[in-house]
Short mmCIF file of C-alpha atoms in Angstrom, two decimals:
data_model
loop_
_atom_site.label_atom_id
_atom_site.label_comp_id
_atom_site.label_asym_id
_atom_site.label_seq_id
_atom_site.Cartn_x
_atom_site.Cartn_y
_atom_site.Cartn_z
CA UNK A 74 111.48 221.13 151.87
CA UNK A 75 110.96 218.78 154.64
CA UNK A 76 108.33 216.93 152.82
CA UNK A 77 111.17 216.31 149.90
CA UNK A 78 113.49 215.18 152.50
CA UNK A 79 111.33 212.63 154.15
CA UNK A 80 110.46 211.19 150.90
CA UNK A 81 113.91 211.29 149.95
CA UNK A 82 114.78 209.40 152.94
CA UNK A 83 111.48 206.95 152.49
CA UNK A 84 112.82 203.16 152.66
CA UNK A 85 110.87 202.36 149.47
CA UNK A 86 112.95 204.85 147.06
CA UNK A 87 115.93 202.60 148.23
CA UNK A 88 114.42 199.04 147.56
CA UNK A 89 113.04 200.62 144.23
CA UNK A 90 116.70 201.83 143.37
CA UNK A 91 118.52 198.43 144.23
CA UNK A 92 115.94 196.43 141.85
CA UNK A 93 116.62 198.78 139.07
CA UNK A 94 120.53 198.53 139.23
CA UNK A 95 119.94 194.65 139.21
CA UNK A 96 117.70 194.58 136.15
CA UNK A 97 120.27 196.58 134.35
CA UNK A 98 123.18 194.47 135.48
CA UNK A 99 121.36 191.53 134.34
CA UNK A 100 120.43 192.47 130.93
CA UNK A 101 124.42 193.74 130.33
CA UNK A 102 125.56 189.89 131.10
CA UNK A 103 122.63 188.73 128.83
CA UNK A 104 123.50 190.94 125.90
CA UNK A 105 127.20 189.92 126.39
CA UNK A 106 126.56 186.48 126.77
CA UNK A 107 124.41 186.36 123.29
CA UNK A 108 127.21 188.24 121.60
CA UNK A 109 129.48 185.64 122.09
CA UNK A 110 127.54 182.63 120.81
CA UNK A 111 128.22 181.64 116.68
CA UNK A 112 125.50 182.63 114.75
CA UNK A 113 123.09 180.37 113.88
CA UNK A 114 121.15 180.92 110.55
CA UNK A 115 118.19 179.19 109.51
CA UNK A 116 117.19 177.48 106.24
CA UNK A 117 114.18 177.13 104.90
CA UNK A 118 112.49 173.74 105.13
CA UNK A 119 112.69 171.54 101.71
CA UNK A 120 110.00 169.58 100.67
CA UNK A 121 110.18 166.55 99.15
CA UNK A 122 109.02 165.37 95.94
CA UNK A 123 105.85 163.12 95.96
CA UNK A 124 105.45 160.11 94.03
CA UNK A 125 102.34 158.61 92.76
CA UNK A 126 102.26 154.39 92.86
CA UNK A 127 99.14 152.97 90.82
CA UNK A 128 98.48 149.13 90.72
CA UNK A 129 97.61 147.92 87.30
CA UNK A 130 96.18 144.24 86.66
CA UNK A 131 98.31 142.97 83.67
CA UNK A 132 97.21 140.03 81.39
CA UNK A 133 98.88 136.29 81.70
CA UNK A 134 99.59 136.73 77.91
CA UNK A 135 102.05 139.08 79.20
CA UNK A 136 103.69 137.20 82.03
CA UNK A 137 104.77 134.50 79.34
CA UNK A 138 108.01 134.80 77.98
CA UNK A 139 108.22 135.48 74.42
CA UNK A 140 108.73 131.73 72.35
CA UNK A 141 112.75 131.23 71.81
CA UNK A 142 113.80 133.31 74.79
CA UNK A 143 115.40 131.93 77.64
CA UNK A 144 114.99 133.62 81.25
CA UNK A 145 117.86 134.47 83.26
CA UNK A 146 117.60 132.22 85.59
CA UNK A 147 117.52 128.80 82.96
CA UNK A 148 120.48 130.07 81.45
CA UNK A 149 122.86 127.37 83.13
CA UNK A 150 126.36 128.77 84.44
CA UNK A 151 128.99 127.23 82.28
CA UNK A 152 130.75 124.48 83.96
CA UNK A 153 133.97 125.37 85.45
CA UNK A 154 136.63 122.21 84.57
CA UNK A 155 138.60 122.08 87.95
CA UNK A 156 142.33 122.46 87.38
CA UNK A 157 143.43 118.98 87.34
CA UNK A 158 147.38 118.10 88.90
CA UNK A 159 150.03 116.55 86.13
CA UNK A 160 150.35 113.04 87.34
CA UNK A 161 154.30 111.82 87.53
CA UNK A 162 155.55 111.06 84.22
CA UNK A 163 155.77 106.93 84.21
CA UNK A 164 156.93 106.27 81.04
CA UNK A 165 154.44 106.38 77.85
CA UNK A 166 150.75 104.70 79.32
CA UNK A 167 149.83 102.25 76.63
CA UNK A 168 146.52 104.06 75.19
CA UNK A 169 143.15 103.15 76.65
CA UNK A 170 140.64 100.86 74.55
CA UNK A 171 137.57 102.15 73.97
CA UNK A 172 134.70 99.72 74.90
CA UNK A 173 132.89 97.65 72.59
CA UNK A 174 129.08 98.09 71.60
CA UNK A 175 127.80 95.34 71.10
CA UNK A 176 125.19 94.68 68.93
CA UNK A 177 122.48 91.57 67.81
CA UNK A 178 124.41 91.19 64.66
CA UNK A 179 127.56 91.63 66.19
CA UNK A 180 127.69 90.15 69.55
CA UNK A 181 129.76 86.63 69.50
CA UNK A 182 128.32 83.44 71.01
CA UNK A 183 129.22 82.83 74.63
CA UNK A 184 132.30 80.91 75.40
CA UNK A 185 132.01 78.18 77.88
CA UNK A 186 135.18 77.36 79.56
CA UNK A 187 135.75 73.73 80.26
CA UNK A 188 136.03 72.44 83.84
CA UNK A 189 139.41 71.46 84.55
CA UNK A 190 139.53 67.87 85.70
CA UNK A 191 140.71 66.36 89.02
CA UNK A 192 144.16 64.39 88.61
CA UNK A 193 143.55 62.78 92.33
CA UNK A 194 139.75 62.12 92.51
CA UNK A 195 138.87 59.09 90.15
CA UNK A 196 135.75 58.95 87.38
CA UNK A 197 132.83 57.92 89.34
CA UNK A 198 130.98 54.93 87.77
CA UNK A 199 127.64 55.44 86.85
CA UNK A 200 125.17 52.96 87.57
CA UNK A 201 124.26 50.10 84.87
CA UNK A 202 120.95 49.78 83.71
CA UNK A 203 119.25 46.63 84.69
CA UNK A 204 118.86 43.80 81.78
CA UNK A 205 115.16 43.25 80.57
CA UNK A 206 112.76 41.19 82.84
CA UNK A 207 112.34 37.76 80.77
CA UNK A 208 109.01 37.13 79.02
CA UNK A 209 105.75 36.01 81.17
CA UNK A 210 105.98 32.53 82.51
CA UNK A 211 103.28 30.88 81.93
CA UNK A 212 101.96 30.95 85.91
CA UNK A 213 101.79 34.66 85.66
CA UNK A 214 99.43 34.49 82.21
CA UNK A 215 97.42 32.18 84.88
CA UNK A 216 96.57 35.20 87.23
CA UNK A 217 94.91 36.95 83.82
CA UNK A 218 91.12 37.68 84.51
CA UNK A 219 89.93 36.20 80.71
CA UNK A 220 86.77 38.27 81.33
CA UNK A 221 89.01 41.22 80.81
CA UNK A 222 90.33 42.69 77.13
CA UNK A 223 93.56 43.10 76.73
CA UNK A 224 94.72 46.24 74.39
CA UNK A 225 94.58 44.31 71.19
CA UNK A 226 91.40 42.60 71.76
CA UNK A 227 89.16 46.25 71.73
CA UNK A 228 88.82 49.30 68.91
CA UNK A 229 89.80 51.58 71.69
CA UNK A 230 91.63 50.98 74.88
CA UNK A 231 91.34 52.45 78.43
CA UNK A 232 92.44 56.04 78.93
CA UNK A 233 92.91 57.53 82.20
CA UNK A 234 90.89 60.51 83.48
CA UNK A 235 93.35 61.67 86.59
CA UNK A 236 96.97 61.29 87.51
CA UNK A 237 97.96 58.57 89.81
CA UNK A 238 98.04 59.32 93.22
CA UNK A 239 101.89 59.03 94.34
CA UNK A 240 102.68 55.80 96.29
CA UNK A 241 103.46 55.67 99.69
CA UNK A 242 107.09 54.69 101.09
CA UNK A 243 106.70 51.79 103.55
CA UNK A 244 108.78 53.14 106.60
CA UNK A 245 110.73 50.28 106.94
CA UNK A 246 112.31 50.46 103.29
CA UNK A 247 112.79 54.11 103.57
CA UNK A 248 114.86 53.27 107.20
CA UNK A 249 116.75 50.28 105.53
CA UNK A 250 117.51 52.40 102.19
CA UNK A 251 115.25 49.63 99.71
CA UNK A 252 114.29 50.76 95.98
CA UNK A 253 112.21 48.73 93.92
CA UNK A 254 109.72 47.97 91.36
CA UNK A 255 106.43 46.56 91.14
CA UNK A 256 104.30 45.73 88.05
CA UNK A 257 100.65 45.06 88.50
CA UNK A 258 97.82 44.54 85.91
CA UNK A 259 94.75 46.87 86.26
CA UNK A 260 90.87 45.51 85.57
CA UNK A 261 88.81 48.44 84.66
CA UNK A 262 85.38 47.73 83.86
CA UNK A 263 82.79 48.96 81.47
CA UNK A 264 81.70 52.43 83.68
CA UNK A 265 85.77 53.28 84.08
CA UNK A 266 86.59 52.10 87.45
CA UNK A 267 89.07 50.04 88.90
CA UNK A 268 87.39 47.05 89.60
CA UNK A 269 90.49 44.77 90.35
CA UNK A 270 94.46 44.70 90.49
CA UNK A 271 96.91 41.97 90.57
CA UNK A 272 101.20 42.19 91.08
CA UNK A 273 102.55 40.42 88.29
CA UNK A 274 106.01 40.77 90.05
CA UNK A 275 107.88 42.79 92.01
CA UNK A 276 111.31 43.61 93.10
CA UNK A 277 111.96 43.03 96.06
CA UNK A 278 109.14 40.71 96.46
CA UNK A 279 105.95 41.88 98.52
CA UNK A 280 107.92 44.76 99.60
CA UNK A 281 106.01 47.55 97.71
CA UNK A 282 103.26 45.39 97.06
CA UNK A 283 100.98 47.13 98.80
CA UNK A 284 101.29 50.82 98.53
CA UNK A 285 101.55 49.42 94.84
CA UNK A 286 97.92 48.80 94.73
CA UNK A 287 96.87 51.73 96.23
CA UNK A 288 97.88 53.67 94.02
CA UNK A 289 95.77 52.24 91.48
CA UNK A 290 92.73 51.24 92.94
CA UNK A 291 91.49 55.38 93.17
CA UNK A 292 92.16 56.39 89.34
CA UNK A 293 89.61 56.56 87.12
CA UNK A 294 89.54 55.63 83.25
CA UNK A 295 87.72 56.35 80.03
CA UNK A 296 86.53 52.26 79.18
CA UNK A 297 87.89 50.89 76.64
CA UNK A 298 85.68 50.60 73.60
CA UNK A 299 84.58 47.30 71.06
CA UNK A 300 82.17 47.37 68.47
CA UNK A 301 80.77 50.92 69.86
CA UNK A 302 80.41 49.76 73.07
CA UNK A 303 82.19 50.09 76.65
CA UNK A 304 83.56 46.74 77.57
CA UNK A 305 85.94 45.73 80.63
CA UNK A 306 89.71 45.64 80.14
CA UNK A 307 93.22 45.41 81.51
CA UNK A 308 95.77 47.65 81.13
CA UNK A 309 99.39 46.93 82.83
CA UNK A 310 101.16 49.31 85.47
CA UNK A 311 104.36 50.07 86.77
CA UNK A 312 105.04 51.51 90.21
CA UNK A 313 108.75 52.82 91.08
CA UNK A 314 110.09 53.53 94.38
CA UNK A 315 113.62 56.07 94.34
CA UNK A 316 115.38 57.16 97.06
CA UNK A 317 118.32 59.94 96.79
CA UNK A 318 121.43 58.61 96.74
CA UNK A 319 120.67 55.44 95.66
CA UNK A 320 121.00 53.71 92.42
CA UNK A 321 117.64 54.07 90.15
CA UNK A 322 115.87 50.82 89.69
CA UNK A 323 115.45 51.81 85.89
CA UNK A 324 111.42 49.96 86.44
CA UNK A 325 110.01 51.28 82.87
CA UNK A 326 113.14 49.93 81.25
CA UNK A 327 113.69 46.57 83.47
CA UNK A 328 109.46 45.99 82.29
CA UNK A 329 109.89 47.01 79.01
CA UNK A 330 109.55 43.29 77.35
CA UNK A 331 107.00 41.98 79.75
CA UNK A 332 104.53 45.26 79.31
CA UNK A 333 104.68 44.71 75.36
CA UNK A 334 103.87 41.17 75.39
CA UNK A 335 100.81 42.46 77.31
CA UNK A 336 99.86 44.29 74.48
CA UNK A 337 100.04 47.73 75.97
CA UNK A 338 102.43 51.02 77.16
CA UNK A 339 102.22 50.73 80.94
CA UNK A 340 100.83 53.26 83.47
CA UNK A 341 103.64 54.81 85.46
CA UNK A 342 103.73 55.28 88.70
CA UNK A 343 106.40 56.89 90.12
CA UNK A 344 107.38 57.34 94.50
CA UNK A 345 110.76 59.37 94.84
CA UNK A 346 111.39 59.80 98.16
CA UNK A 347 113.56 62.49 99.55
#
């Protein structure tokens, strides 16, 4: 009895008690906690359904569209005509003309319209040409080398090889505004070159003279043939000198007369000077 009493009474059956009372305490809130939460059910997981990818090489035959079919994308959208606005009604338009084609057989010969004339600025008079030089006096058939030919004395005359060298201007006629012309008479001898050259005349007188000559004395000829053989000769030359803005001294056609009765078309040489 006093053993029971003591152990009754023993400060460990106390602690021992208190921790049971709290376990049990604990485990009522936890049982009415879990009662109150919704229930939650769980489904099964679902698998998915597998698929199976393969790569297979095809053919080009078979990337070519089959012949008369059009692909989707060539197939051009049909043009959508914008909604156009009535214009205001101006009376009935006089219909448009459709243009002409026209064609080699049809089209018509240009029309050139004519130039209407000036009532206040007057014709303009066009220079006269200059009358034929008179026939050779008899002091220029003196200057005649007799060991030269003339053109109907040989088979064949002189032709020339090159064309004449342009004359030079003298400086002083170009300043003072002087044209003129110059005839000269041209000794070529039996191996084509100029061997010697005379001035029949000239107009204005020793004016041109010079560059006249030189001219000449560089060209080279094809002699003049007689009997098969190369002889010398003389053919006769005319040297003009133009200027812009000034009447033409007409030389070919002022020499005309005086070049035939040398039995022979003259050599031209022309200087127009800018």
């Amino acid at each position: 009895m006093l053993i029971s009493m003591a152990f009754a009474s023993s400060p460990w059956r106390s602690d021992q008690r208190t921790a049971t009372c709290f376990a049990v305490s604990l485990a009522a809130h936890a049982l009415a906690l879990f009662a109150a939460l919704p229930a939650i059910s769980v489904l099964p997981r679902t698998l998915l359904p597998s698929l199976d990818v393969r790569l297979v090489e095809v053919p080009p035959a078979a990337l070519e569209p089959a012949a008369g079919t059009v692909p989707p994308e060539a197939k051009a959208a049909p043009p959508v005509e914008a909604a156009r606005e009535p214009l205001p009604d101006r009376g009935t338009p006089a219909p448009e003309a459709a243009p002409e084609v026209l064609t080699a057989a049809s089209r018509p010969d240009p029309v050139i319209a004519e130039k209407p004339k000036a009532a206040d600025s007057p014709p303009q008079a066009e220079a006269e040409p200059p009358a034929p030089e008179p026939a050779l006096t008899e002091a220029e058939k003196a200057k005649f080398d007799p060991r030269y030919l003339s053109e109907s004395q040989v088979d064949r005359k002189a032709v020339s090889l090159d064309e004449t060298r342009a004359a030079e201007y003298p400086p002083e006629a170009l300043r003072d505004g002087i044209t003129g012309c110059v005839l000269v008479m041209v000794y070529i001898g039996p191996g084509g070159t100029v061997e010697n050259i005379d001035v029949i005349r000239s107009d204005p007188p020793q004016i041109f003279d010079r560059p006249a000559m030189r001219s000449f004395i560089s060209k080279r000829y094809l002699p003049a043939i007689r009997g098969n053989v190369a002889v010398r000769s003389r053919v006769p030359g005319v040297a003009s000198f133009e200027l812009d803005g000034k009447p033409q001294p007409y030389c070919a056609l002022r020499y005309y007369p005086v070049v035939r009765e040398l039995n022979g078309d003259p050599v031209m040489v022309g200087q127009d000077a800018k």
